[in-house]
Short mmCIF file of C-alpha atoms and ligand atoms in Angstrom, two decimals:
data_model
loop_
_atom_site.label_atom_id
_atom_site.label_comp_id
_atom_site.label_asym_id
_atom_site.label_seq_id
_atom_site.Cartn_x
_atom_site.Cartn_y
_atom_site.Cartn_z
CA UNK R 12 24.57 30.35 27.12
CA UNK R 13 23.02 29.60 23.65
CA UNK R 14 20.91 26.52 23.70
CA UNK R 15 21.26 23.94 21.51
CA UNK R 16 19.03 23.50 18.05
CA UNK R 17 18.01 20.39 17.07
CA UNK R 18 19.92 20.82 13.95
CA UNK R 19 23.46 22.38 14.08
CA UNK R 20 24.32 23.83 10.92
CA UNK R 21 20.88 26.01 9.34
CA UNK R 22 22.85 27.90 6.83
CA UNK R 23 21.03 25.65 3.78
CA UNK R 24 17.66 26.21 5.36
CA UNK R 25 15.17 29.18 4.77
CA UNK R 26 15.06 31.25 7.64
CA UNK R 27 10.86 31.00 7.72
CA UNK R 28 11.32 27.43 7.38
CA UNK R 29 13.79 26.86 10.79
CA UNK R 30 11.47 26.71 13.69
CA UNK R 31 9.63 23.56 11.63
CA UNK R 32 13.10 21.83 10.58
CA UNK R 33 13.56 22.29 14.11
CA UNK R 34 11.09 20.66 15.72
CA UNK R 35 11.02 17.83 12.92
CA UNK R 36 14.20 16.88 14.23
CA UNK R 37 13.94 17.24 17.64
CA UNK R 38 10.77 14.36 17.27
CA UNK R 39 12.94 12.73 14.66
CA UNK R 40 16.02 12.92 17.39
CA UNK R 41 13.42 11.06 20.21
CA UNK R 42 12.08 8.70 17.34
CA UNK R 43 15.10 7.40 16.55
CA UNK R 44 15.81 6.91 20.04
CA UNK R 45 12.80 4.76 20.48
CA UNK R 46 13.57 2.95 17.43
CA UNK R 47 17.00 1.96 18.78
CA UNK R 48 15.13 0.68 22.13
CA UNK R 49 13.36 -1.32 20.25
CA UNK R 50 11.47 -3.82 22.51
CA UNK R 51 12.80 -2.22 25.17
CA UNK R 52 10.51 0.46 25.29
CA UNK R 53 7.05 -1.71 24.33
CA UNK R 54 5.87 -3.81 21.34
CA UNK R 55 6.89 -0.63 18.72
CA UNK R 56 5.32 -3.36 16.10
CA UNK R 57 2.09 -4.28 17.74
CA UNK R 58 -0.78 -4.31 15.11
CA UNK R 59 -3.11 -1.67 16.38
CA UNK R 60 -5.44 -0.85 13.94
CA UNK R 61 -5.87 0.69 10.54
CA UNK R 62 -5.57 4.02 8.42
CA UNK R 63 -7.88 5.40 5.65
CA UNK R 64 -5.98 3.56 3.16
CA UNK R 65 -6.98 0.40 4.91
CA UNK R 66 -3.09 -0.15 6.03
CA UNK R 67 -2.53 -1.78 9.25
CA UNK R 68 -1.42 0.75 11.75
CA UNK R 69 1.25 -0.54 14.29
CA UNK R 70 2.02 0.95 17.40
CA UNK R 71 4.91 3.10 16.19
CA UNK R 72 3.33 4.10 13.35
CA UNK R 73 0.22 5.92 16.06
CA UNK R 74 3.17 7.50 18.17
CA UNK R 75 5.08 8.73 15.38
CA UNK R 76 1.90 10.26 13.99
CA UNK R 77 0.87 11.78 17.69
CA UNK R 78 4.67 12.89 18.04
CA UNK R 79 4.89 15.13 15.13
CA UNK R 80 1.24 16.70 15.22
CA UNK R 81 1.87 17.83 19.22
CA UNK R 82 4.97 19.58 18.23
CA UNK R 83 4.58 20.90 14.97
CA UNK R 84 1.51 22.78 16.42
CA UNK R 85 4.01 24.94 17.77
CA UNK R 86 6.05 25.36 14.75
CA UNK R 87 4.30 27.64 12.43
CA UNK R 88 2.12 24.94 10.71
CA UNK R 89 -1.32 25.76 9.71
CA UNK R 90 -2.46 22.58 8.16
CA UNK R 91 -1.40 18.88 9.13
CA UNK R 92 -1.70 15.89 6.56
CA UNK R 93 -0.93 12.38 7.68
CA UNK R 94 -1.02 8.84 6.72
CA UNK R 95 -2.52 8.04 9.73
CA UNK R 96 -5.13 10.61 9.35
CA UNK R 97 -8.41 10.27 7.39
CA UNK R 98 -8.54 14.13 6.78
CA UNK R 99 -6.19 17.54 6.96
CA UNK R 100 -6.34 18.66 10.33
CA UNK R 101 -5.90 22.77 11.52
CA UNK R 102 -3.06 22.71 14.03
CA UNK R 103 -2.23 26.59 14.26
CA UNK R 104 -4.83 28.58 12.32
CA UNK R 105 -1.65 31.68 12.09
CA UNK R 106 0.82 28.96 10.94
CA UNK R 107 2.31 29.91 7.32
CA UNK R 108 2.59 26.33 6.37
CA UNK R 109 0.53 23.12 5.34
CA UNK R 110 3.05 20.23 6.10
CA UNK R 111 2.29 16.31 4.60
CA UNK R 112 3.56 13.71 6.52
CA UNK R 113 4.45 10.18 6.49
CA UNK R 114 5.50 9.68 9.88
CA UNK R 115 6.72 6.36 9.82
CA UNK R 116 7.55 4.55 6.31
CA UNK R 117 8.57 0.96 6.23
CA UNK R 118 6.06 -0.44 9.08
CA UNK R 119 6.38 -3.68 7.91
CA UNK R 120 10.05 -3.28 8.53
CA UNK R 121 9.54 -2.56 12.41
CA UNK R 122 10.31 -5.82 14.41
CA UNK R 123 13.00 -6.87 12.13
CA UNK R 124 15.40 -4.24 12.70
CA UNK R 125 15.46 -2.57 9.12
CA UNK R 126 16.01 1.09 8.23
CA UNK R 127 12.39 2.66 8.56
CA UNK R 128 12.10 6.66 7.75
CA UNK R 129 9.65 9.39 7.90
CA UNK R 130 8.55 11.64 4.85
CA UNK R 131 7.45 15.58 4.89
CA UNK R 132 6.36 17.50 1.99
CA UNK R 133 6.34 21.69 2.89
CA UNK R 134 4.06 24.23 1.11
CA UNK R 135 2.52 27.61 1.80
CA UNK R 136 -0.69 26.98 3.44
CA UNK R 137 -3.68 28.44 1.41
CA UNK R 138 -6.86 29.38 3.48
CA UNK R 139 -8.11 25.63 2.23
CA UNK R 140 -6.60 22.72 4.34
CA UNK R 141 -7.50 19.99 1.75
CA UNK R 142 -6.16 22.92 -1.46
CA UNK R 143 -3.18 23.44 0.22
CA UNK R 144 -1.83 20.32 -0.50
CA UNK R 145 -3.76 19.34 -3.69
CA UNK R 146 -1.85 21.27 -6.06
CA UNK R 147 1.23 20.47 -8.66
CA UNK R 148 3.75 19.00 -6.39
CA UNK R 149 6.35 21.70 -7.64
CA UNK R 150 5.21 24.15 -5.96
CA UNK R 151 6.73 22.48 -2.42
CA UNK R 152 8.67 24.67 -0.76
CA UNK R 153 10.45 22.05 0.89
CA UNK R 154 10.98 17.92 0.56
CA UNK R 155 13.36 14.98 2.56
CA UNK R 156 13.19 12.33 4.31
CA UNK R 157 14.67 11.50 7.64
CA UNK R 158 15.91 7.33 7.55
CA UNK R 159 16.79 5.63 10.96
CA UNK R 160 18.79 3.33 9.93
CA UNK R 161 22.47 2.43 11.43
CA UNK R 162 22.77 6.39 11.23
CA UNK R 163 20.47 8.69 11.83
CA UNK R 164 20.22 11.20 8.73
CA UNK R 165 18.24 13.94 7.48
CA UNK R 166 17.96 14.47 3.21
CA UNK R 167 16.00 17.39 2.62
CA UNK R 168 15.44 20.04 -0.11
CA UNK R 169 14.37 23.37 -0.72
CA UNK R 170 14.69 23.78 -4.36
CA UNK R 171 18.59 24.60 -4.30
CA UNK R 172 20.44 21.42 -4.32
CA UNK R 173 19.75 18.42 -2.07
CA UNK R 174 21.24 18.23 1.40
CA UNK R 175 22.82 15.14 3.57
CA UNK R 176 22.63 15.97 7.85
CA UNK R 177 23.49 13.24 10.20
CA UNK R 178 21.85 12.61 13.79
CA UNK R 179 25.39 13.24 15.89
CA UNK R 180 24.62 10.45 18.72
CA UNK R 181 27.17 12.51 21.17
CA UNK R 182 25.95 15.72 20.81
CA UNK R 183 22.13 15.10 19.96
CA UNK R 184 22.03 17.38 16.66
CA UNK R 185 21.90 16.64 12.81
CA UNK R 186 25.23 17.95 11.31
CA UNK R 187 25.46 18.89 7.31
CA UNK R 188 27.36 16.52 5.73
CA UNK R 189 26.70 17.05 2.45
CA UNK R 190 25.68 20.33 0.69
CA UNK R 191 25.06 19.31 -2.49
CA UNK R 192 23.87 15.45 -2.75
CA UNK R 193 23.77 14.01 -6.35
CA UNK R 194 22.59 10.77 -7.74
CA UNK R 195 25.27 8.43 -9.25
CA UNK R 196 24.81 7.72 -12.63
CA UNK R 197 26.65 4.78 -13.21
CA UNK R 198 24.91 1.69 -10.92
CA UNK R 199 23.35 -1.29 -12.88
CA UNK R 200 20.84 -1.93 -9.83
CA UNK R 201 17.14 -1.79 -10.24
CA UNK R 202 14.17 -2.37 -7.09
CA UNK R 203 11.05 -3.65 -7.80
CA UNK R 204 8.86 -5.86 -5.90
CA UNK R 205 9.45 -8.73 -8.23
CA UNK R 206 6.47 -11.16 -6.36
CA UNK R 207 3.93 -8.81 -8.16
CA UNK R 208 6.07 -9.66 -11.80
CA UNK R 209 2.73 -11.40 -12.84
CA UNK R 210 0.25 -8.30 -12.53
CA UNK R 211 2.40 -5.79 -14.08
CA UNK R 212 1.86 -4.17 -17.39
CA UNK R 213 3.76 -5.48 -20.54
CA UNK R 214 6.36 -2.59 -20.61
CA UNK R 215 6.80 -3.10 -17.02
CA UNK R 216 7.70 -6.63 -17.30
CA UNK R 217 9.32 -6.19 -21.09
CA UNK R 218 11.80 -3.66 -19.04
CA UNK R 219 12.46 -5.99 -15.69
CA UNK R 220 12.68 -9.36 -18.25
CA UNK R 221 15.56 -7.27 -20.23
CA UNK R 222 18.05 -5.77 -16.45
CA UNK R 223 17.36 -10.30 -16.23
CA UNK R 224 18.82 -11.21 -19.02
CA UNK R 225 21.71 -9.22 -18.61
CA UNK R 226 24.60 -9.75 -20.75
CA UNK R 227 22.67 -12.03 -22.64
CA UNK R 228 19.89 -9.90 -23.28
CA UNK R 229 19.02 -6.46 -25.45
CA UNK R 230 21.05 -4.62 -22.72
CA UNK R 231 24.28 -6.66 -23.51
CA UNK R 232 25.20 -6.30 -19.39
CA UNK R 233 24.33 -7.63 -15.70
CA UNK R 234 21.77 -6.12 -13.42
CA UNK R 235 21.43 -6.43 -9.50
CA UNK R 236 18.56 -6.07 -7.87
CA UNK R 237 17.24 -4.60 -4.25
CA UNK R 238 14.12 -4.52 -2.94
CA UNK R 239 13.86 -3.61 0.56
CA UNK R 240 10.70 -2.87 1.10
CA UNK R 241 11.54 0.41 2.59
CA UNK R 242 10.51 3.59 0.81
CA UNK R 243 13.12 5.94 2.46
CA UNK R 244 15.70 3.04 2.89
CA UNK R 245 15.47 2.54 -1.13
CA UNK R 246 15.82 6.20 -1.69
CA UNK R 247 19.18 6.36 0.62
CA UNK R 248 20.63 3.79 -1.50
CA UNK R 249 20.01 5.19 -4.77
CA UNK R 250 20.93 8.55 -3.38
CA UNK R 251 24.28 6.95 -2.45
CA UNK R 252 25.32 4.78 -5.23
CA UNK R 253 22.82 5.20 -8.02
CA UNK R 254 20.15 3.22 -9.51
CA UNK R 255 16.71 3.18 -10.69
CA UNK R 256 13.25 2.17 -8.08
CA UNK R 257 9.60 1.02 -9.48
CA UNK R 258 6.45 0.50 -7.62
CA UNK R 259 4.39 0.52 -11.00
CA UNK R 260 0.09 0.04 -11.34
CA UNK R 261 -0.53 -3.04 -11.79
CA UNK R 262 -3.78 -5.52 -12.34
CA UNK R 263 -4.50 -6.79 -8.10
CA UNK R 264 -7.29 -4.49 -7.09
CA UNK R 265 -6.33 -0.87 -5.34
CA UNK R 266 -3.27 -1.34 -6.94
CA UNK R 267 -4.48 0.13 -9.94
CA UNK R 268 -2.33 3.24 -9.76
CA UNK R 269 0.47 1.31 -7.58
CA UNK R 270 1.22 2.06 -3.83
CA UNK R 271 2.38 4.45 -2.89
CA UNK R 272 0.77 7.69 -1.87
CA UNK R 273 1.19 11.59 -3.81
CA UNK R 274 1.16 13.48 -1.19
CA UNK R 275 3.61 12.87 1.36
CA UNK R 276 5.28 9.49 -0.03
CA UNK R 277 6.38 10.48 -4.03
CA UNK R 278 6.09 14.17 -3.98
CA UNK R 279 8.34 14.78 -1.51
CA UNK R 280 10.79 12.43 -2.57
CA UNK R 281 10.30 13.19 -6.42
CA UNK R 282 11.74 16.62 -5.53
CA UNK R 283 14.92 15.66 -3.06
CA UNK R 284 15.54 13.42 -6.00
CA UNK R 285 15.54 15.67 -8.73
CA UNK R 286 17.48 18.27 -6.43
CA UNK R 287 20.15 15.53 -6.55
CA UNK R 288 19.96 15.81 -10.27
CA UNK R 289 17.92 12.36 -11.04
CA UNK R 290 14.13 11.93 -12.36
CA UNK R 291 10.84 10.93 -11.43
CA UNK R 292 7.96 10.03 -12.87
CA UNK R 293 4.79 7.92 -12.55
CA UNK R 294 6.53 5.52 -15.16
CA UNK R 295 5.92 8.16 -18.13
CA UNK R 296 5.28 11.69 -16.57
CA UNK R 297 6.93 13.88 -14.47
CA UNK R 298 5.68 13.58 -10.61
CA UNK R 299 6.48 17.12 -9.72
CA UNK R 300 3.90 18.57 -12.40
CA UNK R 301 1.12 16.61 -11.27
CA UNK R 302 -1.60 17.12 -8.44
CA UNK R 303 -3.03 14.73 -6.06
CA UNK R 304 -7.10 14.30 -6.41
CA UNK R 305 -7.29 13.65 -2.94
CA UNK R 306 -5.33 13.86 0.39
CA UNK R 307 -4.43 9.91 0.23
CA UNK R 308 -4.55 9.35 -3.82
CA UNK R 309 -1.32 6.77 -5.41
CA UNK R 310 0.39 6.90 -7.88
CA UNK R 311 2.81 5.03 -9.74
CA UNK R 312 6.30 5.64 -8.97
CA UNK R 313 9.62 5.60 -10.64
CA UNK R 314 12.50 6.89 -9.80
CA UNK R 315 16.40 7.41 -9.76
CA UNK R 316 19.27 8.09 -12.10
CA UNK R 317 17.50 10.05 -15.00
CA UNK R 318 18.96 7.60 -17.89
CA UNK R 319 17.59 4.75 -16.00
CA UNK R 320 13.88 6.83 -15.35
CA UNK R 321 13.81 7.61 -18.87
CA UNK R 322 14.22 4.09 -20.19
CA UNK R 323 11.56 2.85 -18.26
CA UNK R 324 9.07 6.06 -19.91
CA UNK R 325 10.66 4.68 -23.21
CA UNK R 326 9.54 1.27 -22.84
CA UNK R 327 5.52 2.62 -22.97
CA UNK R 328 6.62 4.52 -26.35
CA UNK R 329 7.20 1.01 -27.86
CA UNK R 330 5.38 -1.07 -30.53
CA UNK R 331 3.05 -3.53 -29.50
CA UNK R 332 5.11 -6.01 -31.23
CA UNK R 333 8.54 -4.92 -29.55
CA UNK R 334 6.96 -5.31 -26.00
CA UNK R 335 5.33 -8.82 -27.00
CA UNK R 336 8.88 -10.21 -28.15
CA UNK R 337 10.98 -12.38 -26.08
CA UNK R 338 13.61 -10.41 -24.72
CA UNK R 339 16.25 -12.09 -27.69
CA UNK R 340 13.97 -10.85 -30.01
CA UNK R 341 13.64 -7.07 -28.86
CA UNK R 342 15.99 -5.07 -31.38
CA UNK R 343 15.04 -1.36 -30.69
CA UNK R 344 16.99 -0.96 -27.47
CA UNK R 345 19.92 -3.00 -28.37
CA UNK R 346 22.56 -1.42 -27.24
O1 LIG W 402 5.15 -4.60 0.64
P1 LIG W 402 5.30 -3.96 -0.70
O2 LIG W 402 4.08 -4.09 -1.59
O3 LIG W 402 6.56 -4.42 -1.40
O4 LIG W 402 5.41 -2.38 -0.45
C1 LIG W 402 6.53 -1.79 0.08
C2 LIG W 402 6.32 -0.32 0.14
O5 LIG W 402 5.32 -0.04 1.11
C3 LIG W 402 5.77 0.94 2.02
O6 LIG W 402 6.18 0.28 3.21
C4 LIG W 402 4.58 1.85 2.29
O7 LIG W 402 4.83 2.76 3.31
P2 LIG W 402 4.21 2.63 4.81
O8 LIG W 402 5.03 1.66 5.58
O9 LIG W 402 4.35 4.05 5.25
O10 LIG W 402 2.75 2.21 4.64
C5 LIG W 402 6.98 1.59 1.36
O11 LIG W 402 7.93 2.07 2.25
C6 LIG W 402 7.55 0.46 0.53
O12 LIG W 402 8.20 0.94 -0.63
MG1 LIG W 403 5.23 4.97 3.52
MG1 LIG W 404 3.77 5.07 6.97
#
């Protein structure tokens, strides 16, 4: 009898690349088990300590962490990058692969029953542990996200087209259910943590003041707004319906190049979004041709349909007097 892989349908997925989707999912399976436990299984949001990037560390996001390093180590990984780890660490020194990992995003979303996700960002491993993953982020071989949210899904990437799997609850295995995932142009929803509004930069807030003013404003229509405070959760959304995300620099110190972390937080998604036929950048660039300085750098992040992403990079091309008007007053980007 053949046994049962932790994902059902591989057909999308490079043949090299299996054994590690594999055992991904399989922890991503038992996470999301745990997850749906909840308190049943221990205090999954107990504060117990903190990361390099001075982040609390709860008691999820240590198992998580512990989960996928034990079984990757069998799954042709070389080199191991975590949040939760200060430095790369060597987990199979003949594995073909340096793998970047978020392994539990959303913390803060834990006890209150939230979608929470894990990120992995895939490249050849180089002889280096820290070069392997310091390099232009478009040279990952492989990018997604798995969200635990109501369902249980995998989005991944590996440079042709953007795939959808869901975590079957019967029979235990992520099923493809969508071969060719693409980001809907046509929502008027933006996310931005709007508490920080005061510390942003003026394009930031000269974009965010004009979605506000809606039909009154330069736009001439209404906005919505989401902010869930979920990396992977915000990603699913705009991945379903469309829209546009921002976790921009601003002035409160270490947040001087945003939030959220190159390596295995934008990077990966950057490229599952672009797969899906949106953008990314850090507000003016492109993510996927830049490098990360070190294992834990930030950047700033924006991301979603590309009109949407390319407005915001427009915004930084304006006059100084354009930015500084009142929203009424702003003419270029009447519409
Ligand atoms: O609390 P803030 O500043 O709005 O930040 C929210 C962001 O922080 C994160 O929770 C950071 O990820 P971790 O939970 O992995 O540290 C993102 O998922 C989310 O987009
Ligand atoms: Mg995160
Ligand atoms: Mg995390």
């Amino acid at each position: 009898m053949q046994t049962k892989t932790p994902i059902r349908d591989l057909q999308h997925i490079p043949a090299a690349l299996q054994p590690l989707m594999n055992a991904l999912c399989e922890v991503g399976a038992d996470l999301s088990r745990t997850i749906q436990r909840g308190p049943l299984g221990g205090a999954l949001g107990a504060e117990v300590g903190a990361n390099t990037g001075g982040d609390t560390q709860k008691a999820l996001d240590v198992m998580a962490d512990e989960a996928f390093a034990a079984r990757l180590a069998t799954a042709d990984v070389r080199w191991f990058a975590s949040e939760e780890q200060d430095s790369v660490v060597e987990l199979d020194p003949k594995g073909r692969f340096a793998l970047a990992i978020d392994p539990l995003d959303g913390s803060s979303n834990i006890e209150v029953n939230v979608s929470i996700g894990t990120i992995f960002s895939i490249f050849e491993a180089k002889e280096d542990g820290d070069a392997s993953f310091l390099r232009p982020a478009h040279e990952q071989l492989g990018g997604g996200y798995i969200i635990y949210g109501p369902q249980t899904m995998l989005v991944v990437t590996f440079g042709k087209g953007t795939q959808e799997y869901l975590l079957d609850p019967d029979s235990k295995q992520f099923v493809l259910t969508q071969e060719a995932v693409m980001v809907p142009s046509s929502a008027r929803e933006f996310a931005i943590n709007a508490s920080n509004y005061r510390h942003w930069s003026k394009p930031i807030r000269a974009y965010i003041d004009d979605c506000i003013a809606g039909d009154e404003g330069p736009r001439e229509k209404n906005f919505n707004m989401r902010w869930v405070a979920s990396l992977v959760a915000e990603t699913h959304r705009i991945i379903s319906r469309g829209g546009v995300f921002l976790y921009p620099a601003d002035s409160r110190k270490g947040y001087e190049k945003g939030r959220l972390r190159m390596v295995y937080e934008c990077a990966p998604i950057a490229f599952v979004i672009e797969q899906a036929g949106g953008s990314a950048t850090d507000a003016q660039d492109r993510i996927l041709d830049k490098s990360a300085t070190e294992l834990h750098a930030r950047t700033p992040f924006v991301f979603g349909s590309t009109d949407k992403v390319s407005r915001v990079a427009a915004y930084h091309d304006l006059p100084e007097q354009e930015v500084n008007a009142l929203f009424g007053n702003r003419g270029l980007f009447r519409v």
